[in-house]
Amino acid sequence: MAASVALQLGFPVTATATPVTFADGVREHQDEVYGVALRITGDRDAALDVASSTFLKAYRAFDRYDQVRPLRHWFLRIATNEAISYVRKRGRELRRTVDVEEATALPDSKGAPDTESVAREDRERIRAAVSLLPELYRVVIVLRYFNELSVDEIAHITRRPASTVGVQLLRGRALLRSTLEGER
């Protein structure tokens, strides 16, 4: 009865979700958290540090986590903030020591050697160009295209209005396009 009244009035109906344990959440999202950290920092060791600090902070605050909200978004918000803080702290020193090829290496999938070689080169060029973007644009580009989040999800994670995220995506793509066209 209450659910039908809520639907008629346009209010969202909240279902009681099964509680998620911290260990299950980490197991399910650890690769994605590491991937976000790697793409924002551009360094494997830094990404491990960021992922570790992300899960440590999440563990300490897990009792305050709202079980109704997606755990993925909560972890990604913490990881994004930790990665940004790490990059800011390390600043230019980190960019000078990053080997872009090492940070962007991906395991090969099955395919023809020449086709796979061209695809790998393209991926490396794109990842290198993303790593050179200013932090403001790099974060939204990574979350949108590497983690396949919607604009609304990115807005929720970064605590920015969706319209701001949309503009940052447009500007980030334009910067990427000009960087990639300048390489040719």
PDB file of C-alpha atoms in Angstrom:
ATOM      1  CA  MET A   1       0.000   0.000   0.000  1.00  0.00           C
ATOM      2  CA  ALA A   2       2.711   2.489   0.994  1.00  0.00           C
ATOM      3  CA  ALA A   3       4.723   1.605  -2.114  1.00  0.00           C
ATOM      4  CA  SER A   4       1.772   2.217  -4.431  1.00  0.00           C
ATOM      5  CA  VAL A   5       1.069   5.586  -2.771  1.00  0.00           C
ATOM      6  CA  ALA A   6       4.748   6.521  -3.116  1.00  0.00           C
ATOM      7  CA  LEU A   7       4.716   5.584  -6.791  1.00  0.00           C
ATOM      8  CA  GLN A   8       1.539   7.572  -7.437  1.00  0.00           C
ATOM      9  CA  LEU A   9       3.057  10.624  -5.781  1.00  0.00           C
ATOM     10  CA  GLY A  10       6.329  10.242  -7.699  1.00  0.00           C
ATOM     11  CA  PHE A  11       8.494   9.372  -4.704  1.00  0.00           C
ATOM     12  CA  PRO A  12      11.175   6.721  -5.116  1.00  0.00           C
ATOM     13  CA  VAL A  13      10.483   3.437  -3.416  1.00  0.00           C
ATOM     14  CA  THR A  14      13.429   2.217  -1.400  1.00  0.00           C
ATOM     15  CA  ALA A  15      13.730  -1.498  -1.079  1.00  0.00           C
ATOM     16  CA  THR A  16      15.608  -2.983   1.782  1.00  0.00           C
ATOM     17  CA  ALA A  17      18.902  -4.189   0.381  1.00  0.00           C
ATOM     18  CA  THR A  18      20.789  -7.123   1.745  1.00  0.00           C
ATOM     19  CA  PRO A  19      23.723  -5.925   3.826  1.00  0.00           C
ATOM     20  CA  VAL A  20      27.082  -6.046   2.099  1.00  0.00           C
ATOM     21  CA  THR A  21      30.135  -7.084   4.037  1.00  0.00           C
ATOM     22  CA  PHE A  22      33.284  -5.053   3.668  1.00  0.00           C
ATOM     23  CA  ALA A  23      35.298  -8.072   2.500  1.00  0.00           C
ATOM     24  CA  ASP A  24      32.766  -8.862  -0.244  1.00  0.00           C
ATOM     25  CA  GLY A  25      32.810  -5.247  -1.389  1.00  0.00           C
ATOM     26  CA  VAL A  26      36.597  -5.172  -1.563  1.00  0.00           C
ATOM     27  CA  ARG A  27      36.698  -8.455  -3.471  1.00  0.00           C
ATOM     28  CA  GLU A  28      34.154  -7.191  -5.961  1.00  0.00           C
ATOM     29  CA  HIS A  29      35.622  -3.713  -6.550  1.00  0.00           C
ATOM     30  CA  GLN A  30      39.367  -3.960  -5.875  1.00  0.00           C
ATOM     31  CA  ASP A  31      40.349  -4.193  -9.550  1.00  0.00           C
ATOM     32  CA  GLU A  32      38.253  -1.193 -10.500  1.00  0.00           C
ATOM     33  CA  VAL A  33      39.621   0.876  -7.601  1.00  0.00           C
ATOM     34  CA  TYR A  34      43.170  -0.030  -8.632  1.00  0.00           C
ATOM     35  CA  GLY A  35      42.369   0.835 -12.272  1.00  0.00           C
ATOM     36  CA  VAL A  36      41.067   4.281 -11.360  1.00  0.00           C
ATOM     37  CA  ALA A  37      44.113   4.910  -9.184  1.00  0.00           C
ATOM     38  CA  LEU A  38      46.475   3.727 -11.933  1.00  0.00           C
ATOM     39  CA  ARG A  39      44.910   5.898 -14.586  1.00  0.00           C
ATOM     40  CA  ILE A  40      44.858   9.001 -12.423  1.00  0.00           C
ATOM     41  CA  THR A  41      48.355   8.608 -10.954  1.00  0.00           C
ATOM     42  CA  GLY A  42      50.011   6.972 -13.961  1.00  0.00           C
ATOM     43  CA  ASP A  43      52.232   4.842 -11.692  1.00  0.00           C
ATOM     44  CA  ARG A  44      51.697   1.220 -10.635  1.00  0.00           C
ATOM     45  CA  ASP A  45      53.294   1.591  -7.210  1.00  0.00           C
ATOM     46  CA  ALA A  46      51.383   4.790  -6.553  1.00  0.00           C
ATOM     47  CA  ALA A  47      48.165   3.062  -7.619  1.00  0.00           C
ATOM     48  CA  LEU A  48      48.813   0.270  -5.120  1.00  0.00           C
ATOM     49  CA  ASP A  49      49.401   2.862  -2.391  1.00  0.00           C
ATOM     50  CA  VAL A  50      46.231   4.709  -3.351  1.00  0.00           C
ATOM     51  CA  ALA A  51      44.170   1.506  -3.465  1.00  0.00           C
ATOM     52  CA  SER A  52      45.495   0.484  -0.049  1.00  0.00           C
ATOM     53  CA  SER A  53      44.723   3.856   1.494  1.00  0.00           C
ATOM     54  CA  THR A  54      41.294   3.802  -0.181  1.00  0.00           C
ATOM     55  CA  PHE A  55      40.354   0.516   1.429  1.00  0.00           C
ATOM     56  CA  LEU A  56      41.845   1.542   4.761  1.00  0.00           C
ATOM     57  CA  LYS A  57      39.762   4.727   4.806  1.00  0.00           C
ATOM     58  CA  ALA A  58      36.704   2.807   3.667  1.00  0.00           C
ATOM     59  CA  TYR A  59      37.204   0.215   6.391  1.00  0.00           C
ATOM     60  CA  ARG A  60      37.473   2.885   9.065  1.00  0.00           C
ATOM     61  CA  ALA A  61      34.281   4.550   7.836  1.00  0.00           C
ATOM     62  CA  PHE A  62      32.304   1.435   6.887  1.00  0.00           C
ATOM     63  CA  ASP A  63      29.988   1.790   9.878  1.00  0.00           C
ATOM     64  CA  ARG A  64      28.909   5.168   8.463  1.00  0.00           C
ATOM     65  CA  TYR A  65      28.353   3.821   4.919  1.00  0.00           C
ATOM     66  CA  ASP A  66      24.717   4.074   3.778  1.00  0.00           C
ATOM     67  CA  GLN A  67      23.827   0.507   2.733  1.00  0.00           C
ATOM     68  CA  VAL A  68      21.096   1.798   0.412  1.00  0.00           C
ATOM     69  CA  ARG A  69      23.622   3.470  -1.885  1.00  0.00           C
ATOM     70  CA  PRO A  70      25.880   1.577  -4.309  1.00  0.00           C
ATOM     71  CA  LEU A  71      29.120   0.472  -2.695  1.00  0.00           C
ATOM     72  CA  ARG A  72      30.906   0.848  -6.039  1.00  0.00           C
ATOM     73  CA  HIS A  73      30.301   4.605  -6.106  1.00  0.00           C
ATOM     74  CA  TRP A  74      31.451   4.997  -2.527  1.00  0.00           C
ATOM     75  CA  PHE A  75      34.711   3.136  -3.201  1.00  0.00           C
ATOM     76  CA  LEU A  76      35.309   5.041  -6.446  1.00  0.00           C
ATOM     77  CA  ARG A  77      34.726   8.390  -4.744  1.00  0.00           C
ATOM     78  CA  ILE A  78      37.286   7.555  -2.066  1.00  0.00           C
ATOM     79  CA  ALA A  79      39.737   6.208  -4.671  1.00  0.00           C
ATOM     80  CA  THR A  80      39.365   9.270  -6.870  1.00  0.00           C
ATOM     81  CA  ASN A  81      39.932  11.631  -3.960  1.00  0.00           C
ATOM     82  CA  GLU A  82      42.921   9.615  -2.724  1.00  0.00           C
ATOM     83  CA  ALA A  83      44.485   9.523  -6.206  1.00  0.00           C
ATOM     84  CA  ILE A  84      44.015  13.265  -6.671  1.00  0.00           C
ATOM     85  CA  SER A  85      45.560  13.929  -3.267  1.00  0.00           C
ATOM     86  CA  TYR A  86      48.475  11.640  -4.080  1.00  0.00           C
ATOM     87  CA  VAL A  87      49.150  13.327  -7.425  1.00  0.00           C
ATOM     88  CA  ARG A  88      48.940  16.767  -5.872  1.00  0.00           C
ATOM     89  CA  LYS A  89      51.289  15.734  -3.097  1.00  0.00           C
ATOM     90  CA  ARG A  90      53.830  14.212  -5.435  1.00  0.00           C
ATOM     91  CA  GLY A  91      53.273  16.881  -8.076  1.00  0.00           C
ATOM     92  CA  ARG A  92      55.709  17.225 -10.901  1.00  0.00           C
ATOM     93  CA  GLU A  93      58.147  14.730  -9.440  1.00  0.00           C
ATOM     94  CA  LEU A  94      55.756  11.876 -10.202  1.00  0.00           C
ATOM     95  CA  ARG A  95      55.264  12.924 -13.820  1.00  0.00           C
ATOM     96  CA  ARG A  96      59.027  12.973 -14.424  1.00  0.00           C
ATOM     97  CA  THR A  97      59.483   9.450 -13.069  1.00  0.00           C
ATOM     98  CA  VAL A  98      56.499   7.793 -14.759  1.00  0.00           C
ATOM     99  CA  ASP A  99      57.245   5.404 -17.580  1.00  0.00           C
ATOM    100  CA  VAL A 100      54.062   5.808 -19.601  1.00  0.00           C
ATOM    101  CA  GLU A 101      54.520   2.490 -21.421  1.00  0.00           C
ATOM    102  CA  GLU A 102      54.826   0.617 -18.122  1.00  0.00           C
ATOM    103  CA  ALA A 103      51.817   2.345 -16.585  1.00  0.00           C
ATOM    104  CA  THR A 104      49.573   1.747 -19.577  1.00  0.00           C
ATOM    105  CA  ALA A 105      50.489  -1.818 -20.541  1.00  0.00           C
ATOM    106  CA  LEU A 106      47.512  -4.067 -21.119  1.00  0.00           C
ATOM    107  CA  PRO A 107      47.439  -7.831 -21.542  1.00  0.00           C
ATOM    108  CA  ASP A 108      47.007  -8.860 -25.169  1.00  0.00           C
ATOM    109  CA  SER A 109      43.774 -10.378 -26.362  1.00  0.00           C
ATOM    110  CA  LYS A 110      43.670 -12.928 -29.167  1.00  0.00           C
ATOM    111  CA  GLY A 111      43.893 -11.345 -32.595  1.00  0.00           C
ATOM    112  CA  ALA A 112      46.015 -11.025 -35.690  1.00  0.00           C
ATOM    113  CA  PRO A 113      49.541  -9.822 -34.863  1.00  0.00           C
ATOM    114  CA  ASP A 114      49.443  -6.781 -37.143  1.00  0.00           C
ATOM    115  CA  THR A 115      45.928  -5.764 -36.091  1.00  0.00           C
ATOM    116  CA  GLU A 116      46.773  -6.293 -32.445  1.00  0.00           C
ATOM    117  CA  SER A 117      49.989  -4.301 -32.806  1.00  0.00           C
ATOM    118  CA  VAL A 118      48.146  -1.318 -34.285  1.00  0.00           C
ATOM    119  CA  ALA A 119      45.429  -1.548 -31.622  1.00  0.00           C
ATOM    120  CA  ARG A 120      48.050  -1.718 -28.855  1.00  0.00           C
ATOM    121  CA  GLU A 121      49.835   1.341 -30.251  1.00  0.00           C
ATOM    122  CA  ASP A 122      46.535   3.233 -30.384  1.00  0.00           C
ATOM    123  CA  ARG A 123      45.706   2.284 -26.782  1.00  0.00           C
ATOM    124  CA  GLU A 124      49.160   3.388 -25.655  1.00  0.00           C
ATOM    125  CA  ARG A 125      48.843   6.715 -27.468  1.00  0.00           C
ATOM    126  CA  ILE A 126      45.425   7.348 -25.917  1.00  0.00           C
ATOM    127  CA  ARG A 127      46.507   6.371 -22.405  1.00  0.00           C
ATOM    128  CA  ALA A 128      49.642   8.518 -22.702  1.00  0.00           C
ATOM    129  CA  ALA A 129      47.523  11.462 -23.875  1.00  0.00           C
ATOM    130  CA  VAL A 130      45.069  10.928 -20.992  1.00  0.00           C
ATOM    131  CA  SER A 131      47.941  10.899 -18.494  1.00  0.00           C
ATOM    132  CA  LEU A 132      49.025  14.327 -19.773  1.00  0.00           C
ATOM    133  CA  LEU A 133      45.600  15.922 -19.282  1.00  0.00           C
ATOM    134  CA  PRO A 134      45.157  18.373 -16.424  1.00  0.00           C
ATOM    135  CA  GLU A 135      43.790  16.654 -13.324  1.00  0.00           C
ATOM    136  CA  LEU A 136      40.376  18.313 -13.692  1.00  0.00           C
ATOM    137  CA  TYR A 137      39.766  16.648 -17.058  1.00  0.00           C
ATOM    138  CA  ARG A 138      41.769  13.457 -16.494  1.00  0.00           C
ATOM    139  CA  VAL A 139      39.552  12.368 -13.589  1.00  0.00           C
ATOM    140  CA  VAL A 140      36.266  12.694 -15.493  1.00  0.00           C
ATOM    141  CA  ILE A 141      37.724  11.116 -18.658  1.00  0.00           C
ATOM    142  CA  VAL A 142      39.027   8.124 -16.680  1.00  0.00           C
ATOM    143  CA  LEU A 143      35.735   7.622 -14.853  1.00  0.00           C
ATOM    144  CA  ARG A 144      33.658   7.990 -18.028  1.00  0.00           C
ATOM    145  CA  TYR A 145      35.625   6.040 -20.609  1.00  0.00           C
ATOM    146  CA  PHE A 146      37.741   3.616 -18.622  1.00  0.00           C
ATOM    147  CA  ASN A 147      35.201   2.829 -15.885  1.00  0.00           C
ATOM    148  CA  GLU A 148      32.131   3.415 -18.067  1.00  0.00           C
ATOM    149  CA  LEU A 149      30.267   5.535 -15.521  1.00  0.00           C
ATOM    150  CA  SER A 150      27.413   7.815 -16.533  1.00  0.00           C
ATOM    151  CA  VAL A 151      27.645  11.574 -16.173  1.00  0.00           C
ATOM    152  CA  ASP A 152      25.302  11.426 -13.185  1.00  0.00           C
ATOM    153  CA  GLU A 153      27.445   8.766 -11.495  1.00  0.00           C
ATOM    154  CA  ILE A 154      30.587  10.842 -12.086  1.00  0.00           C
ATOM    155  CA  ALA A 155      28.818  13.895 -10.685  1.00  0.00           C
ATOM    156  CA  HIS A 156      27.908  11.908  -7.591  1.00  0.00           C
ATOM    157  CA  ILE A 157      31.459  10.581  -7.147  1.00  0.00           C
ATOM    158  CA  THR A 158      33.209  13.907  -7.731  1.00  0.00           C
ATOM    159  CA  ARG A 159      30.506  15.948  -5.961  1.00  0.00           C
ATOM    160  CA  ARG A 160      30.151  18.277  -8.917  1.00  0.00           C
ATOM    161  CA  PRO A 161      26.977  19.208 -10.779  1.00  0.00           C
ATOM    162  CA  ALA A 162      26.219  16.976 -13.768  1.00  0.00           C
ATOM    163  CA  SER A 163      26.367  20.003 -16.061  1.00  0.00           C
ATOM    164  CA  THR A 164      29.902  20.756 -14.846  1.00  0.00           C
ATOM    165  CA  VAL A 165      30.946  17.157 -15.460  1.00  0.00           C
ATOM    166  CA  GLY A 166      29.472  17.353 -18.964  1.00  0.00           C
ATOM    167  CA  VAL A 167      31.445  20.491 -19.742  1.00  0.00           C
ATOM    168  CA  GLN A 168      34.629  18.953 -18.319  1.00  0.00           C
ATOM    169  CA  LEU A 169      34.106  15.875 -20.502  1.00  0.00           C
ATOM    170  CA  LEU A 170      33.670  18.061 -23.590  1.00  0.00           C
ATOM    171  CA  ARG A 171      36.784  20.076 -22.830  1.00  0.00           C
ATOM    172  CA  GLY A 172      38.775  16.967 -21.890  1.00  0.00           C
ATOM    173  CA  ARG A 173      37.823  15.259 -25.168  1.00  0.00           C
ATOM    174  CA  ALA A 174      38.799  18.395 -27.097  1.00  0.00           C
ATOM    175  CA  LEU A 175      42.191  18.465 -25.381  1.00  0.00           C
ATOM    176  CA  LEU A 176      42.657  14.752 -26.095  1.00  0.00           C
ATOM    177  CA  ARG A 177      41.703  15.235 -29.726  1.00  0.00           C
ATOM    178  CA  SER A 178      44.149  18.106 -30.190  1.00  0.00           C
ATOM    179  CA  THR A 179      46.928  16.160 -28.442  1.00  0.00           C
ATOM    180  CA  LEU A 180      46.328  13.058 -30.552  1.00  0.00           C
ATOM    181  CA  GLU A 181      46.050  15.025 -33.802  1.00  0.00           C
ATOM    182  CA  GLY A 182      49.260  16.892 -32.928  1.00  0.00           C
ATOM    183  CA  GLU A 183      51.119  13.557 -32.685  1.00  0.00           C
ATOM    184  CA  ARG A 184      50.334  12.586 -36.287  1.00  0.00           C
TER     185      ARG A 184
END
